[in-house]
PDB file of C-alpha atoms in Angstrom:
ATOM      1  CA  MET F   1     -22.407  77.301  39.051  1.00 51.00           C
ATOM      2  CA  ILE F   2     -23.255  73.638  39.336  1.00 53.00           C
ATOM      3  CA  SER F   3     -24.552  72.480  42.562  1.00 56.00           C
ATOM      4  CA  ASP F   4     -23.206  69.500  44.486  1.00 61.00           C
ATOM      5  CA  ASN F   5     -26.593  67.899  44.280  1.00 62.00           C
ATOM      6  CA  SER F   6     -26.602  67.571  40.491  1.00 63.00           C
ATOM      7  CA  THR F   7     -23.063  66.110  40.478  1.00 62.00           C
ATOM      8  CA  LYS F   8     -24.071  63.544  43.065  1.00 62.00           C
ATOM      9  CA  GLN F   9     -27.138  62.629  41.035  1.00 64.00           C
ATOM     10  CA  LYS F  10     -25.025  62.127  37.882  1.00 62.00           C
ATOM     11  CA  GLY F  11     -22.589  59.982  39.889  1.00 58.00           C
ATOM     12  CA  ARG F  12     -25.462  57.837  41.172  1.00 68.00           C
ATOM     13  CA  ILE F  13     -26.632  57.208  37.563  1.00 72.00           C
ATOM     14  CA  VAL F  14     -23.214  56.760  35.875  1.00 69.00           C
ATOM     15  CA  LEU F  15     -21.835  54.239  38.375  1.00 69.00           C
ATOM     16  CA  PRO F  16     -24.699  51.704  38.033  1.00 73.00           C
ATOM     17  CA  VAL F  17     -24.768  52.129  34.221  1.00 72.00           C
ATOM     18  CA  LEU F  18     -21.000  51.622  34.033  1.00 70.00           C
ATOM     19  CA  THR F  19     -21.273  48.542  36.264  1.00 75.00           C
ATOM     20  CA  VAL F  20     -24.001  47.038  34.045  1.00 73.00           C
ATOM     21  CA  VAL F  21     -21.926  47.719  30.893  1.00 71.00           C
ATOM     22  CA  LEU F  22     -18.829  46.081  32.431  1.00 72.00           C
ATOM     23  CA  VAL F  23     -20.832  43.054  33.603  1.00 74.00           C
ATOM     24  CA  LEU F  24     -22.353  42.647  30.104  1.00 74.00           C
ATOM     25  CA  LEU F  25     -18.968  43.029  28.423  1.00 75.00           C
ATOM     26  CA  PHE F  26     -17.372  40.500  30.821  1.00 72.00           C
ATOM     27  CA  SER F  27     -20.237  38.042  30.220  1.00 74.00           C
ATOM     28  CA  LEU F  28     -19.893  38.421  26.465  1.00 73.00           C
ATOM     29  CA  VAL F  29     -16.147  37.682  26.560  1.00 72.00           C
ATOM     30  CA  LEU F  30     -16.592  34.641  28.840  1.00 72.00           C
ATOM     31  CA  GLY F  31     -19.525  33.316  26.806  1.00 69.00           C
ATOM     32  CA  THR F  32     -17.569  33.566  23.566  1.00 71.00           C
ATOM     33  CA  ALA F  33     -14.575  31.820  25.097  1.00 64.00           C
ATOM     34  CA  ALA F  34     -16.796  29.068  26.510  1.00 63.00           C
ATOM     35  CA  PHE F  35     -18.447  28.583  23.120  1.00 63.00           C
ATOM     36  CA  LEU F  36     -15.086  28.271  21.379  1.00 64.00           C
ATOM     37  CA  VAL F  37     -13.543  25.954  23.965  1.00 65.00           C
ATOM     38  CA  ASP F  38     -16.442  23.705  24.960  1.00 56.00           C
ATOM     39  CA  ARG F  39     -17.631  22.359  21.602  1.00 61.00           C
ATOM     40  CA  THR F  40     -19.633  19.190  22.046  1.00 64.00           C
ATOM     41  CA  ASP F  41     -19.904  18.377  18.336  1.00 70.00           C
ATOM     42  CA  ARG F  42     -17.532  15.483  17.679  1.00 77.00           C
ATOM     43  CA  VAL F  43     -16.249  14.359  14.308  1.00 78.00           C
ATOM     44  CA  GLU F  44     -14.898  10.834  14.092  1.00 81.00           C
ATOM     45  CA  ASN F  45     -11.784  10.585  11.948  1.00 79.00           C
ATOM     46  CA  VAL F  46     -11.742   7.070  10.538  1.00 78.00           C
ATOM     47  CA  PHE F  47      -8.409   5.904   9.133  1.00 72.00           C
ATOM     48  CA  ARG F  48      -8.284   2.520   7.486  1.00 73.00           C
ATOM     49  CA  PRO F  49      -4.905   1.419   6.142  1.00 74.00           C
ATOM     50  CA  ALA F  50      -4.830  -0.341   2.809  1.00 71.00           C
ATOM     51  CA  GLY F  51      -4.902  -4.130   2.973  1.00 84.00           C
ATOM     52  CA  ILE F  52      -2.089  -5.338   0.710  1.00 91.00           C
ATOM     53  CA  SER F  53      -2.071  -8.994  -0.396  1.00 94.00           C
ATOM     54  CA  CYS F  54      -1.762 -11.239  -3.428  1.00 96.00           C
ATOM     55  CA  HIS F  55      -2.244 -14.785  -4.626  1.00 96.00           C
ATOM     56  CA  VAL F  56      -0.088 -16.717  -7.109  1.00 97.00           C
ATOM     57  CA  ASP F  57      -2.069 -18.453  -9.847  1.00 96.00           C
ATOM     58  CA  GLU F  58      -0.342 -21.210 -11.809  1.00 96.00           C
ATOM     59  CA  GLU F  59      -0.969 -24.491 -13.554  1.00 97.00           C
ATOM     60  CA  PHE F  60       1.359 -27.431 -12.900  1.00 95.00           C
ATOM     61  CA  ASP F  61       0.949 -30.950 -14.238  1.00 94.00           C
ATOM     62  CA  GLY F  62       3.985 -32.448 -12.490  1.00 89.00           C
ATOM     63  CA  GLU F  63       6.357 -31.626 -15.371  1.00 93.00           C
ATOM     64  CA  ILE F  64       5.410 -28.240 -16.817  1.00 95.00           C
ATOM     65  CA  LYS F  65       4.581 -25.047 -14.936  1.00 96.00           C
ATOM     66  CA  ARG F  66       2.239 -22.803 -16.999  1.00 96.00           C
ATOM     67  CA  ASN F  67       0.248 -19.578 -16.809  1.00 97.00           C
ATOM     68  CA  VAL F  68       2.102 -18.164 -13.809  1.00 97.00           C
ATOM     69  CA  ASN F  69       0.451 -14.917 -12.762  1.00 97.00           C
ATOM     70  CA  VAL F  70      -0.349 -12.932  -9.616  1.00 98.00           C
ATOM     71  CA  LYS F  71      -3.816 -11.846  -8.539  1.00 98.00           C
ATOM     72  CA  ASN F  72      -4.076  -8.601  -6.591  1.00 97.00           C
ATOM     73  CA  THR F  73      -6.274  -9.488  -3.597  1.00 97.00           C
ATOM     74  CA  SER F  74      -5.654  -6.053  -2.051  1.00 95.00           C
ATOM     75  CA  ASP F  75      -8.177  -3.248  -1.727  1.00 93.00           C
ATOM     76  CA  THR F  76      -5.930  -0.840  -3.639  1.00 94.00           C
ATOM     77  CA  ALA F  77      -3.825  -0.818  -6.810  1.00 96.00           C
ATOM     78  CA  VAL F  78      -0.403  -2.450  -6.417  1.00 97.00           C
ATOM     79  CA  TYR F  79       2.846  -3.081  -8.242  1.00 97.00           C
ATOM     80  CA  VAL F  80       3.857  -6.749  -8.584  1.00 98.00           C
ATOM     81  CA  ARG F  81       7.198  -8.505  -8.667  1.00 97.00           C
ATOM     82  CA  ILE F  82       8.101 -12.199  -8.715  1.00 97.00           C
ATOM     83  CA  SER F  83      11.191 -14.190  -7.843  1.00 96.00           C
ATOM     84  CA  PHE F  84      11.780 -17.919  -8.116  1.00 95.00           C
ATOM     85  CA  VAL F  85      13.413 -20.446  -5.824  1.00 93.00           C
ATOM     86  CA  SER F  86      14.572 -23.594  -7.578  1.00 93.00           C
ATOM     87  CA  TYR F  87      15.929 -26.690  -5.825  1.00 93.00           C
ATOM     88  CA  ARG F  88      16.028 -30.483  -6.098  1.00 92.00           C
ATOM     89  CA  ILE F  89      13.872 -32.964  -4.245  1.00 91.00           C
ATOM     90  CA  ASN F  90      13.996 -36.756  -4.053  1.00 89.00           C
ATOM     91  CA  ASP F  91      11.060 -39.102  -4.605  1.00 86.00           C
ATOM     92  CA  ASN F  92       9.991 -38.567  -0.967  1.00 89.00           C
ATOM     93  CA  GLY F  93       9.810 -34.761  -1.457  1.00 87.00           C
ATOM     94  CA  GLN F  94      12.907 -34.111   0.659  1.00 91.00           C
ATOM     95  CA  ILE F  95      15.331 -31.393  -0.440  1.00 91.00           C
ATOM     96  CA  ILE F  96      18.610 -32.854  -1.706  1.00 91.00           C
ATOM     97  CA  GLY F  97      21.940 -31.437  -2.899  1.00 83.00           C
ATOM     98  CA  GLY F  98      22.936 -30.322  -6.355  1.00 83.00           C
ATOM     99  CA  THR F  99      22.278 -27.143  -8.259  1.00 84.00           C
ATOM    100  CA  SER F 100      19.001 -26.324  -9.910  1.00 88.00           C
ATOM    101  CA  ALA F 101      18.803 -23.407 -12.319  1.00 89.00           C
ATOM    102  CA  LEU F 102      15.511 -21.962 -13.490  1.00 90.00           C
ATOM    103  CA  PRO F 103      14.720 -23.015 -17.071  1.00 91.00           C
ATOM    104  CA  GLU F 104      14.827 -20.103 -19.521  1.00 92.00           C
ATOM    105  CA  PHE F 105      11.568 -18.537 -20.657  1.00 95.00           C
ATOM    106  CA  GLN F 106      10.336 -15.402 -22.374  1.00 95.00           C
ATOM    107  CA  PRO F 107       8.439 -13.133 -19.903  1.00 97.00           C
ATOM    108  CA  GLY F 108       4.904 -12.135 -20.924  1.00 96.00           C
ATOM    109  CA  ASP F 109       4.001  -8.662 -22.187  1.00 97.00           C
ATOM    110  CA  GLY F 110       4.573  -5.954 -19.603  1.00 97.00           C
ATOM    111  CA  TRP F 111       7.060  -8.051 -17.562  1.00 98.00           C
ATOM    112  CA  PHE F 112      10.823  -7.466 -17.356  1.00 97.00           C
ATOM    113  CA  TYR F 113      13.748  -8.850 -15.360  1.00 96.00           C
ATOM    114  CA  MET F 114      15.910  -6.662 -13.115  1.00 95.00           C
ATOM    115  CA  ASN F 115      18.148  -7.452 -10.119  1.00 93.00           C
ATOM    116  CA  GLY F 116      16.796 -10.947  -9.437  1.00 94.00           C
ATOM    117  CA  PHE F 117      13.087 -10.073  -9.863  1.00 97.00           C
ATOM    118  CA  TYR F 118      10.523 -10.073 -12.639  1.00 97.00           C
ATOM    119  CA  TYR F 119       8.536  -6.823 -12.446  1.00 98.00           C
ATOM    120  CA  TYR F 120       5.180  -6.062 -13.988  1.00 98.00           C
ATOM    121  CA  SER F 121       5.586  -2.531 -15.287  1.00 97.00           C
ATOM    122  CA  MET F 122       2.098  -1.128 -14.521  1.00 97.00           C
ATOM    123  CA  PRO F 123      -0.054  -1.030 -11.364  1.00 97.00           C
ATOM    124  CA  VAL F 124      -2.558  -3.856 -11.039  1.00 98.00           C
ATOM    125  CA  LEU F 125      -6.062  -2.911  -9.888  1.00 97.00           C
ATOM    126  CA  PRO F 126      -7.785  -4.655  -6.956  1.00 96.00           C
ATOM    127  CA  ASP F 127      -9.183  -8.106  -7.729  1.00 96.00           C
ATOM    128  CA  SER F 128      -7.229  -8.195 -11.013  1.00 97.00           C
ATOM    129  CA  GLU F 129      -4.164  -9.772 -12.572  1.00 97.00           C
ATOM    130  CA  PRO F 130      -1.555  -8.361 -14.946  1.00 97.00           C
ATOM    131  CA  ASP F 131      -2.828  -8.427 -18.535  1.00 96.00           C
ATOM    132  CA  ALA F 132      -0.371 -11.181 -19.445  1.00 97.00           C
ATOM    133  CA  PRO F 133       1.014 -13.913 -17.195  1.00 97.00           C
ATOM    134  CA  LEU F 134       4.743 -13.911 -16.461  1.00 97.00           C
ATOM    135  CA  ILE F 135       5.015 -17.457 -17.811  1.00 97.00           C
ATOM    136  CA  GLY F 136       2.379 -18.166 -20.440  1.00 96.00           C
ATOM    137  CA  ASP F 137       0.786 -21.295 -21.849  1.00 94.00           C
ATOM    138  CA  GLU F 138       4.104 -22.536 -23.296  1.00 95.00           C
ATOM    139  CA  GLY F 139       5.297 -22.984 -19.694  1.00 95.00           C
ATOM    140  CA  ILE F 140       8.649 -24.138 -18.343  1.00 96.00           C
ATOM    141  CA  LYS F 141       9.544 -27.803 -18.208  1.00 95.00           C
ATOM    142  CA  LEU F 142      11.041 -28.867 -14.891  1.00 93.00           C
ATOM    143  CA  ILE F 143      14.094 -31.095 -15.014  1.00 90.00           C
ATOM    144  CA  LYS F 144      14.434 -34.709 -13.869  1.00 90.00           C
ATOM    145  CA  TYR F 145      18.146 -35.021 -13.114  1.00 88.00           C
ATOM    146  CA  THR F 146      20.229 -38.037 -14.082  1.00 85.00           C
ATOM    147  CA  ASP F 147      23.535 -36.911 -12.542  1.00 81.00           C
ATOM    148  CA  ALA F 148      24.988 -38.269  -9.276  1.00 80.00           C
ATOM    149  CA  ASP F 149      22.711 -36.115  -7.116  1.00 80.00           C
ATOM    150  CA  GLY F 150      19.579 -37.210  -8.992  1.00 85.00           C
ATOM    151  CA  GLY F 151      16.134 -36.043  -8.022  1.00 89.00           C
ATOM    152  CA  LYS F 152      13.759 -33.691  -9.762  1.00 92.00           C
ATOM    153  CA  GLN F 153      13.475 -29.946  -9.928  1.00 93.00           C
ATOM    154  CA  THR F 154      11.050 -27.866  -7.882  1.00 92.00           C
ATOM    155  CA  VAL F 155      10.368 -24.217  -8.686  1.00 93.00           C
ATOM    156  CA  GLU F 156       8.583 -22.067  -6.117  1.00 94.00           C
ATOM    157  CA  VAL F 157       7.029 -18.776  -7.207  1.00 96.00           C
ATOM    158  CA  MET F 158       7.503 -15.975  -4.686  1.00 96.00           C
ATOM    159  CA  ALA F 159       5.293 -12.936  -5.344  1.00 97.00           C
ATOM    160  CA  GLU F 160       5.434  -9.528  -3.688  1.00 96.00           C
ATOM    161  CA  VAL F 161       3.089  -6.581  -4.025  1.00 97.00           C
ATOM    162  CA  ILE F 162       3.346  -2.998  -2.820  1.00 95.00           C
ATOM    163  CA  GLN F 163       0.773  -0.226  -2.933  1.00 94.00           C
ATOM    164  CA  ALA F 164       0.961   1.900  -6.070  1.00 94.00           C
ATOM    165  CA  GLU F 165       0.255   5.225  -4.344  1.00 93.00           C
ATOM    166  CA  PRO F 166       2.289   7.139  -3.431  1.00 93.00           C
ATOM    167  CA  ALA F 167       4.841   6.186  -6.095  1.00 94.00           C
ATOM    168  CA  GLN F 168       7.592   7.080  -3.635  1.00 94.00           C
ATOM    169  CA  ALA F 169       6.651   3.967  -1.599  1.00 92.00           C
ATOM    170  CA  VAL F 170       7.599   1.548  -4.393  1.00 94.00           C
ATOM    171  CA  GLU F 171      10.648   3.595  -5.320  1.00 95.00           C
ATOM    172  CA  ASP F 172      11.956   3.523  -1.744  1.00 96.00           C
ATOM    173  CA  ALA F 173      11.079  -0.116  -1.021  1.00 95.00           C
ATOM    174  CA  TRP F 174      12.148  -1.717  -4.311  1.00 96.00           C
ATOM    175  CA  GLY F 175      14.770   0.732  -5.573  1.00 95.00           C
ATOM    176  CA  VAL F 176      12.976   1.346  -8.873  1.00 96.00           C
ATOM    177  CA  THR F 177      11.664   4.507 -10.484  1.00 95.00           C
ATOM    178  CA  VAL F 178       8.086   5.207 -11.477  1.00 96.00           C
ATOM    179  CA  SER F 179       7.543   7.394 -14.536  1.00 95.00           C
ATOM    180  CA  ALA F 180       4.889  10.127 -14.787  1.00 94.00           C
ATOM    181  CA  ASP F 181       2.510   7.678 -16.519  1.00 94.00           C
ATOM    182  CA  GLY F 182       2.796   5.201 -13.594  1.00 94.00           C
ATOM    183  CA  ARG F 183       5.067   2.747 -15.432  1.00 95.00           C
ATOM    184  CA  ILE F 184       8.152   1.130 -13.914  1.00 96.00           C
ATOM    185  CA  PRO F 185      10.627   1.470 -16.801  1.00 92.00           C
ATOM    186  CA  GLN F 186      13.194  -1.254 -17.538  1.00 88.00           C
TER     187      GLN F 186
END
């Protein structure tokens, strides 16, 4: 038969050991949680949006507009499109009445006309121009009118660029498609 004394002695040993084990287990759980929650290592997530811009390059001698092209001044590849605004001005540079149609010309290699715009079919890299200008060295001769309205023709070149990636951006914004090789087909 087991005496009461030996049971009491076992109880005096088990209770403190059990208490120490529970305290250690509780400390371990809290320490792990604190480690996972209170991380002091910070990582800075820097997001810099692309800077999209362009510059129209052209030569104009007062009668003939030549070598019309667009320089990509962006920090990413872009697609380019150009439209023209043509109107009449008097000798003082004031806009006057009358119609003024753009003289016909043959677009340079890689350019095509669609829905009021001339598109360059491939992306243009940063700090670059399309391989061929839209209007080359042959140029377009502006008209000096002799009808009742008179005046001379002015042609303004309006260029737009849009980032090349993702292709969906140009498709959504300009309503064109981009093929698998990155070309905007005619």
